[in-house]
PDB file of C-alpha atoms in Angstrom:
ATOM      1  CA  MET A   1    -116.460  11.300 179.942  1.00 53.00           C
ATOM      2  CA  GLN A   2    -113.464  13.460 178.553  1.00 59.00           C
ATOM      3  CA  ARG A   3    -114.381  16.077 176.294  1.00 70.00           C
ATOM      4  CA  LEU A   4    -112.019  15.893 172.954  1.00 71.00           C
ATOM      5  CA  PRO A   5    -110.644  19.448 172.090  1.00 82.00           C
ATOM      6  CA  VAL A   6    -112.959  21.583 169.679  1.00 88.00           C
ATOM      7  CA  ILE A   7    -111.350  21.451 166.189  1.00 93.00           C
ATOM      8  CA  PRO A   8    -110.899  24.592 164.293  1.00 96.00           C
ATOM      9  CA  SER A   9    -112.577  25.350 161.105  1.00 97.00           C
ATOM     10  CA  ILE A  10    -110.772  25.801 158.158  1.00 97.00           C
ATOM     11  CA  GLU A  11    -113.017  29.576 158.347  1.00 97.00           C
ATOM     12  CA  GLN A  12    -111.606  30.244 162.007  1.00 98.00           C
ATOM     13  CA  TRP A  13    -107.976  28.919 160.895  1.00 98.00           C
ATOM     14  CA  ILE A  14    -108.131  31.249 157.698  1.00 98.00           C
ATOM     15  CA  ALA A  15    -109.624  34.063 160.016  1.00 98.00           C
ATOM     16  CA  HIS A  16    -105.863  33.061 163.359  1.00 98.00           C
ATOM     17  CA  LEU A  17    -103.973  33.085 160.537  1.00 98.00           C
ATOM     18  CA  ASP A  18    -104.554  36.811 159.269  1.00 98.00           C
ATOM     19  CA  GLY A  19    -104.119  37.715 162.365  1.00 98.00           C
ATOM     20  CA  MET A  20    -101.172  36.606 163.047  1.00 98.00           C
ATOM     21  CA  VAL A  21     -99.494  38.951 160.151  1.00 98.00           C
ATOM     22  CA  ALA A  22    -101.780  41.609 160.693  1.00 96.00           C
ATOM     23  CA  GLY A  23     -98.662  44.390 160.989  1.00 91.00           C
ATOM     24  CA  ILE A  24     -96.145  42.292 159.274  1.00 96.00           C
ATOM     25  CA  VAL A  25     -98.170  42.052 156.331  1.00 94.00           C
ATOM     26  CA  ASP A  26     -97.092  45.459 155.956  1.00 94.00           C
ATOM     27  CA  ARG A  27     -93.374  45.043 154.734  1.00 95.00           C
ATOM     28  CA  ILE A  28     -94.396  43.373 151.993  1.00 96.00           C
ATOM     29  CA  PRO A  29     -95.124  44.676 148.677  1.00 97.00           C
ATOM     30  CA  MET A  30     -98.615  43.022 148.023  1.00 96.00           C
ATOM     31  CA  HIS A  31     -99.814  45.484 145.787  1.00 94.00           C
ATOM     32  CA  GLY A  32     -97.284  47.701 144.720  1.00 95.00           C
ATOM     33  CA  SER A  33     -95.247  46.397 140.927  1.00 97.00           C
ATOM     34  CA  ASP A  34     -93.684  43.899 139.350  1.00 96.00           C
ATOM     35  CA  ILE A  35     -90.309  46.140 139.517  1.00 96.00           C
ATOM     36  CA  GLU A  36     -91.167  46.887 143.454  1.00 97.00           C
ATOM     37  CA  LYS A  37     -92.259  42.920 144.128  1.00 97.00           C
ATOM     38  CA  ARG A  38     -89.131  41.958 141.677  1.00 96.00           C
ATOM     39  CA  ALA A  39     -87.163  43.899 143.878  1.00 97.00           C
ATOM     40  CA  PHE A  40     -88.320  42.918 146.900  1.00 97.00           C
ATOM     41  CA  ILE A  41     -87.838  38.649 146.401  1.00 97.00           C
ATOM     42  CA  LEU A  42     -83.814  39.491 144.826  1.00 95.00           C
ATOM     43  CA  GLY A  43     -83.601  40.887 148.081  1.00 96.00           C
ATOM     44  CA  PHE A  44     -85.290  39.199 150.150  1.00 97.00           C
ATOM     45  CA  GLN A  45     -83.685  37.943 153.965  1.00 96.00           C
ATOM     46  CA  ASP A  46     -84.714  37.344 156.950  1.00 95.00           C
ATOM     47  CA  GLU A  47     -84.520  39.143 160.060  1.00 94.00           C
ATOM     48  CA  PHE A  48     -81.180  36.960 160.991  1.00 91.00           C
ATOM     49  CA  GLY A  49     -79.655  37.417 157.725  1.00 95.00           C
ATOM     50  CA  SER A  50     -80.732  34.099 156.111  1.00 93.00           C
ATOM     51  CA  ARG A  51     -81.880  34.106 152.931  1.00 93.00           C
ATOM     52  CA  GLN A  52     -83.340  30.055 152.460  1.00 91.00           C
ATOM     53  CA  ALA A  53     -83.152  28.337 149.041  1.00 92.00           C
ATOM     54  CA  THR A  54     -86.901  27.946 148.647  1.00 95.00           C
ATOM     55  CA  ASP A  55     -88.475  31.927 149.425  1.00 96.00           C
ATOM     56  CA  GLY A  56     -87.837  32.987 145.924  1.00 96.00           C
ATOM     57  CA  ALA A  57     -90.284  30.068 144.767  1.00 96.00           C
ATOM     58  CA  LEU A  58     -92.637  31.490 147.308  1.00 98.00           C
ATOM     59  CA  LEU A  59     -92.549  35.043 147.152  1.00 98.00           C
ATOM     60  CA  SER A  60     -92.914  34.768 143.488  1.00 97.00           C
ATOM     61  CA  ARG A  61     -96.125  32.583 144.465  1.00 97.00           C
ATOM     62  CA  VAL A  62     -97.268  34.939 147.572  1.00 98.00           C
ATOM     63  CA  LEU A  63     -96.684  38.017 145.151  1.00 98.00           C
ATOM     64  CA  GLY A  64     -97.668  36.724 142.161  1.00 96.00           C
ATOM     65  CA  VAL A  65     -95.191  37.839 139.359  1.00 96.00           C
ATOM     66  CA  PRO A  66     -92.885  34.929 137.773  1.00 95.00           C
ATOM     67  CA  TYR A  67     -90.286  32.973 138.594  1.00 94.00           C
ATOM     68  CA  GLN A  68     -86.749  33.355 138.524  1.00 87.00           C
ATOM     69  CA  PRO A  69     -84.756  30.405 139.411  1.00 83.00           C
ATOM     70  CA  GLU A  70     -82.482  30.504 141.826  1.00 74.00           C
ATOM     71  CA  THR A  71     -78.328  29.170 140.518  1.00 70.00           C
ATOM     72  CA  GLY A  72     -76.785  27.060 141.930  1.00 66.00           C
ATOM     73  CA  LEU A  73     -79.814  25.113 143.494  1.00 65.00           C
ATOM     74  CA  LYS A  74     -79.578  21.684 146.092  1.00 73.00           C
ATOM     75  CA  ALA A  75     -81.649  18.896 144.772  1.00 81.00           C
ATOM     76  CA  ASP A  76     -82.912  18.858 147.711  1.00 90.00           C
ATOM     77  CA  ILE A  77     -86.925  17.380 146.780  1.00 93.00           C
ATOM     78  CA  ASP A  78     -88.021  21.032 148.428  1.00 94.00           C
ATOM     79  CA  ASN A  79     -86.363  22.973 145.930  1.00 92.00           C
ATOM     80  CA  ARG A  80     -87.172  20.379 143.258  1.00 91.00           C
ATOM     81  CA  LEU A  81     -91.276  20.540 144.521  1.00 94.00           C
ATOM     82  CA  TRP A  82     -90.842  24.355 144.594  1.00 94.00           C
ATOM     83  CA  ASP A  83     -89.239  25.341 141.435  1.00 91.00           C
ATOM     84  CA  ALA A  84     -91.077  22.325 139.437  1.00 91.00           C
ATOM     85  CA  LEU A  85     -95.113  24.542 141.509  1.00 93.00           C
ATOM     86  CA  HIS A  86     -93.312  27.322 138.457  1.00 92.00           C
ATOM     87  CA  ARG A  87     -92.954  25.225 135.704  1.00 87.00           C
ATOM     88  CA  ASP A  88     -96.225  23.330 133.418  1.00 80.00           C
ATOM     89  CA  ASP A  89     -94.320  19.666 133.286  1.00 75.00           C
ATOM     90  CA  SER A  90     -95.099  16.475 135.550  1.00 79.00           C
ATOM     91  CA  SER A  91     -92.021  15.333 135.674  1.00 78.00           C
ATOM     92  CA  TRP A  92     -91.892  15.880 139.594  1.00 81.00           C
ATOM     93  CA  MET A  93     -94.369  13.023 139.365  1.00 83.00           C
ATOM     94  CA  ASP A  94     -91.115  10.954 139.727  1.00 81.00           C
ATOM     95  CA  LEU A  95     -89.716  12.642 143.158  1.00 79.00           C
ATOM     96  CA  ILE A  96     -92.428  11.276 145.553  1.00 83.00           C
ATOM     97  CA  SER A  97     -91.594   8.118 147.579  1.00 73.00           C
ATOM     98  CA  THR A  98     -94.416   5.478 147.699  1.00 70.00           C
ATOM     99  CA  GLU A  99     -94.691   5.273 151.505  1.00 79.00           C
ATOM    100  CA  GLY A 100     -92.786   6.759 154.915  1.00 88.00           C
ATOM    101  CA  GLY A 101     -91.688  10.325 154.618  1.00 92.00           C
ATOM    102  CA  LEU A 102     -89.749  12.003 151.570  1.00 92.00           C
ATOM    103  CA  VAL A 103     -86.290  12.181 152.382  1.00 90.00           C
ATOM    104  CA  ASP A 104     -83.581   9.458 153.616  1.00 88.00           C
ATOM    105  CA  PRO A 105     -83.320   9.362 157.131  1.00 87.00           C
ATOM    106  CA  ALA A 106     -79.837   9.090 156.899  1.00 87.00           C
ATOM    107  CA  GLU A 107     -79.154  11.925 155.375  1.00 88.00           C
ATOM    108  CA  TYR A 108     -79.987  14.620 157.396  1.00 89.00           C
ATOM    109  CA  ALA A 109     -79.906  15.950 160.691  1.00 88.00           C
ATOM    110  CA  ILE A 110     -83.129  15.620 161.799  1.00 88.00           C
ATOM    111  CA  GLU A 111     -84.265  19.807 162.032  1.00 89.00           C
ATOM    112  CA  HIS A 112     -82.770  20.128 158.532  1.00 89.00           C
ATOM    113  CA  ARG A 113     -84.847  16.351 157.542  1.00 91.00           C
ATOM    114  CA  THR A 114     -87.774  18.035 158.904  1.00 92.00           C
ATOM    115  CA  GLN A 115     -87.268  21.409 157.341  1.00 93.00           C
ATOM    116  CA  ILE A 116     -87.503  19.812 154.765  1.00 94.00           C
ATOM    117  CA  GLU A 117     -90.609  16.874 154.669  1.00 94.00           C
ATOM    118  CA  LEU A 118     -91.767  20.738 155.527  1.00 96.00           C
ATOM    119  CA  CYS A 119     -91.514  22.279 153.040  1.00 96.00           C
ATOM    120  CA  ALA A 120     -91.399  19.619 150.625  1.00 96.00           C
ATOM    121  CA  LEU A 121     -94.943  18.470 151.888  1.00 96.00           C
ATOM    122  CA  HIS A 122     -96.404  22.268 151.185  1.00 97.00           C
ATOM    123  CA  ALA A 123     -95.291  22.162 147.777  1.00 96.00           C
ATOM    124  CA  LEU A 124     -96.615  19.171 147.629  1.00 96.00           C
ATOM    125  CA  TRP A 125     -99.979  20.289 148.240  1.00 96.00           C
ATOM    126  CA  HIS A 126    -100.207  22.786 146.251  1.00 96.00           C
ATOM    127  CA  LEU A 127     -98.896  20.393 143.443  1.00 94.00           C
ATOM    128  CA  TYR A 128    -102.264  18.314 144.104  1.00 93.00           C
ATOM    129  CA  GLU A 129    -104.308  21.196 144.074  1.00 92.00           C
ATOM    130  CA  ARG A 130    -103.369  21.782 140.284  1.00 90.00           C
ATOM    131  CA  SER A 131    -103.111  18.269 139.627  1.00 88.00           C
ATOM    132  CA  ARG A 132    -107.062  17.279 141.134  1.00 88.00           C
ATOM    133  CA  ASP A 133    -105.280  13.386 141.190  1.00 87.00           C
ATOM    134  CA  ASP A 134    -106.577  11.451 143.309  1.00 88.00           C
ATOM    135  CA  ALA A 135    -103.479   9.195 144.445  1.00 87.00           C
ATOM    136  CA  LEU A 136    -102.166  13.143 144.648  1.00 90.00           C
ATOM    137  CA  ARG A 137    -103.832  13.356 147.861  1.00 92.00           C
ATOM    138  CA  GLY A 138    -103.693  10.543 149.024  1.00 92.00           C
ATOM    139  CA  ARG A 139     -99.796  10.984 148.972  1.00 93.00           C
ATOM    140  CA  VAL A 140    -100.308  14.076 151.468  1.00 95.00           C
ATOM    141  CA  ASP A 141    -103.007  13.139 154.064  1.00 95.00           C
ATOM    142  CA  ALA A 142     -99.998   9.408 153.533  1.00 94.00           C
ATOM    143  CA  LEU A 143     -97.658  11.910 154.501  1.00 95.00           C
ATOM    144  CA  VAL A 144     -99.592  14.492 156.933  1.00 96.00           C
ATOM    145  CA  GLU A 145    -100.623  10.648 158.909  1.00 95.00           C
ATOM    146  CA  TRP A 146     -96.647   9.972 158.385  1.00 95.00           C
ATOM    147  CA  HIS A 147     -95.941  13.416 159.841  1.00 94.00           C
ATOM    148  CA  THR A 148     -97.602  13.044 162.842  1.00 95.00           C
ATOM    149  CA  ARG A 149     -96.091   9.926 164.036  1.00 93.00           C
ATOM    150  CA  GLU A 150     -92.817  10.393 163.187  1.00 91.00           C
ATOM    151  CA  LEU A 151     -91.752  13.654 163.067  1.00 88.00           C
ATOM    152  CA  GLN A 152     -92.109  16.679 165.084  1.00 80.00           C
ATOM    153  CA  PRO A 153     -92.205  20.749 163.822  1.00 77.00           C
ATOM    154  CA  ASP A 154     -90.245  21.064 166.967  1.00 72.00           C
ATOM    155  CA  ASN A 155     -87.477  19.924 165.380  1.00 61.00           C
ATOM    156  CA  GLY A 156     -87.194  21.800 162.708  1.00 66.00           C
ATOM    157  CA  ILE A 157     -86.377  26.072 162.544  1.00 76.00           C
ATOM    158  CA  ASN A 158     -90.482  27.088 163.963  1.00 90.00           C
ATOM    159  CA  ARG A 159     -91.014  27.520 160.401  1.00 95.00           C
ATOM    160  CA  PRO A 160     -95.145  26.567 159.726  1.00 97.00           C
ATOM    161  CA  TRP A 161     -94.643  24.623 156.290  1.00 97.00           C
ATOM    162  CA  GLY A 162     -97.218  22.565 155.336  1.00 97.00           C
ATOM    163  CA  LEU A 163     -99.403  24.661 157.658  1.00 98.00           C
ATOM    164  CA  HIS A 164    -102.642  23.819 156.164  1.00 98.00           C
ATOM    165  CA  ALA A 165    -101.910  20.052 154.952  1.00 98.00           C
ATOM    166  CA  PHE A 166    -102.261  19.818 158.799  1.00 98.00           C
ATOM    167  CA  VAL A 167    -105.162  22.490 158.728  1.00 98.00           C
ATOM    168  CA  VAL A 168    -107.738  20.829 156.072  1.00 97.00           C
ATOM    169  CA  ARG A 169    -106.668  17.012 157.719  1.00 97.00           C
ATOM    170  CA  SER A 170    -107.787  17.799 161.142  1.00 97.00           C
ATOM    171  CA  VAL A 171    -111.088  18.939 159.781  1.00 97.00           C
ATOM    172  CA  GLU A 172    -111.354  15.958 157.054  1.00 96.00           C
ATOM    173  CA  ALA A 173    -109.886  12.910 158.816  1.00 96.00           C
ATOM    174  CA  GLU A 174    -112.392  10.153 158.692  1.00 94.00           C
ATOM    175  CA  SER A 175    -110.473   8.937 161.942  1.00 94.00           C
ATOM    176  CA  GLN A 176    -111.071  11.225 165.574  1.00 94.00           C
ATOM    177  CA  ASP A 177    -107.708  10.871 166.193  1.00 94.00           C
ATOM    178  CA  SER A 178    -106.148  12.123 163.020  1.00 95.00           C
ATOM    179  CA  ARG A 179    -107.983  14.621 163.053  1.00 96.00           C
ATOM    180  CA  LEU A 180    -106.789  15.685 166.757  1.00 96.00           C
ATOM    181  CA  ASP A 181    -103.041  14.912 165.858  1.00 96.00           C
ATOM    182  CA  ALA A 182    -103.009  17.211 162.204  1.00 97.00           C
ATOM    183  CA  MET A 183    -104.561  19.863 164.571  1.00 96.00           C
ATOM    184  CA  LEU A 184    -102.481  19.259 167.356  1.00 95.00           C
ATOM    185  CA  HIS A 185     -99.090  19.226 164.811  1.00 96.00           C
ATOM    186  CA  ALA A 186    -100.860  22.654 163.075  1.00 97.00           C
ATOM    187  CA  GLN A 187    -101.058  24.484 166.403  1.00 96.00           C
ATOM    188  CA  THR A 188     -97.343  23.189 166.570  1.00 95.00           C
ATOM    189  CA  LEU A 189     -96.660  24.529 163.891  1.00 96.00           C
ATOM    190  CA  ALA A 190     -98.436  28.204 164.604  1.00 97.00           C
ATOM    191  CA  ASN A 191     -96.645  28.757 167.683  1.00 95.00           C
ATOM    192  CA  ASN A 192     -93.930  27.814 167.410  1.00 94.00           C
ATOM    193  CA  CYS A 193     -92.840  29.992 164.463  1.00 95.00           C
ATOM    194  CA  CYS A 194     -93.585  32.963 167.857  1.00 95.00           C
ATOM    195  CA  ILE A 195     -91.095  31.911 170.052  1.00 92.00           C
ATOM    196  CA  THR A 196     -88.240  34.062 168.734  1.00 91.00           C
ATOM    197  CA  LEU A 197     -89.107  36.833 168.049  1.00 93.00           C
ATOM    198  CA  GLY A 198     -93.153  36.372 170.320  1.00 94.00           C
ATOM    199  CA  ARG A 199     -93.828  36.248 166.578  1.00 96.00           C
ATOM    200  CA  PRO A 200     -93.826  35.768 163.479  1.00 97.00           C
ATOM    201  CA  ASP A 201     -90.709  36.070 161.522  1.00 96.00           C
ATOM    202  CA  ILE A 202     -90.813  38.113 158.096  1.00 97.00           C
ATOM    203  CA  LEU A 203     -90.380  34.095 156.037  1.00 97.00           C
ATOM    204  CA  SER A 204     -92.867  32.861 158.859  1.00 97.00           C
ATOM    205  CA  ALA A 205     -95.663  35.091 157.568  1.00 98.00           C
ATOM    206  CA  VAL A 206     -94.856  34.537 153.971  1.00 98.00           C
ATOM    207  CA  ILE A 207     -95.214  31.272 154.609  1.00 98.00           C
ATOM    208  CA  LEU A 208     -98.375  31.763 156.411  1.00 98.00           C
ATOM    209  CA  ILE A 209     -99.916  34.047 153.904  1.00 98.00           C
ATOM    210  CA  ASP A 210     -99.893  31.292 151.794  1.00 98.00           C
ATOM    211  CA  SER A 211    -101.157  28.344 153.799  1.00 98.00           C
ATOM    212  CA  ALA A 212    -104.081  30.884 154.146  1.00 98.00           C
ATOM    213  CA  ASP A 213    -104.341  31.179 150.889  1.00 97.00           C
ATOM    214  CA  ALA A 214    -104.327  27.732 150.643  1.00 97.00           C
ATOM    215  CA  LEU A 215    -107.324  27.208 153.077  1.00 98.00           C
ATOM    216  CA  ARG A 216    -109.572  30.142 150.766  1.00 97.00           C
ATOM    217  CA  GLY A 217    -109.039  28.332 148.361  1.00 94.00           C
ATOM    218  CA  ARG A 218    -109.383  25.007 149.388  1.00 91.00           C
ATOM    219  CA  LEU A 219    -113.169  26.734 150.399  1.00 91.00           C
ATOM    220  CA  GLN A 220    -113.365  28.043 147.160  1.00 86.00           C
ATOM    221  CA  ARG A 221    -113.761  25.051 146.010  1.00 77.00           C
ATOM    222  CA  ASP A 222    -115.982  22.853 147.967  1.00 64.00           C
TER     223      ASP A 222
END
């Protein structure tokens, strides 16, 4: 009789993510002044000298300071959802397609498309948590299922966007197959962000911190 893999609990995932960023988190002014935090956000680049359009919104959330919108942002759905996360309105609901992914597959190469899809999913989870809308939760779950069927995280750029959504699905899905698929996706996202440097790069570390915080919030609400 074949033994099924043991699916880690949310608590185990939190401990794992905290361990992954240990040491790296010291480079982030988590407990600094607002001035220090804003300076860090404005000057932020990863180890490769790159800055992504969503970095400011992500860092503002993780560091708990008001978001200062980037100028000249492209209209990609990940940018728009992260921007919406810092606004008190629901206009972002018009951006959510009802089936499949969130990005037209004809618009981008698979690598860039995967990055946008995962980054958008990451923000969409937070928007659901803010709204507590059951229909939106259903859309998030459907997107997780779609990702596990249609897109592989190693087609992205080795950043663990959306990891918490897959972790929650791996624990809460009714289907055993869905739980296992989501678990494997989450594990791949976590492993891939360590490939280049042998550890998470600093942007991946910030993403992991945000995912761990999202999982803590999930436990507090259950």
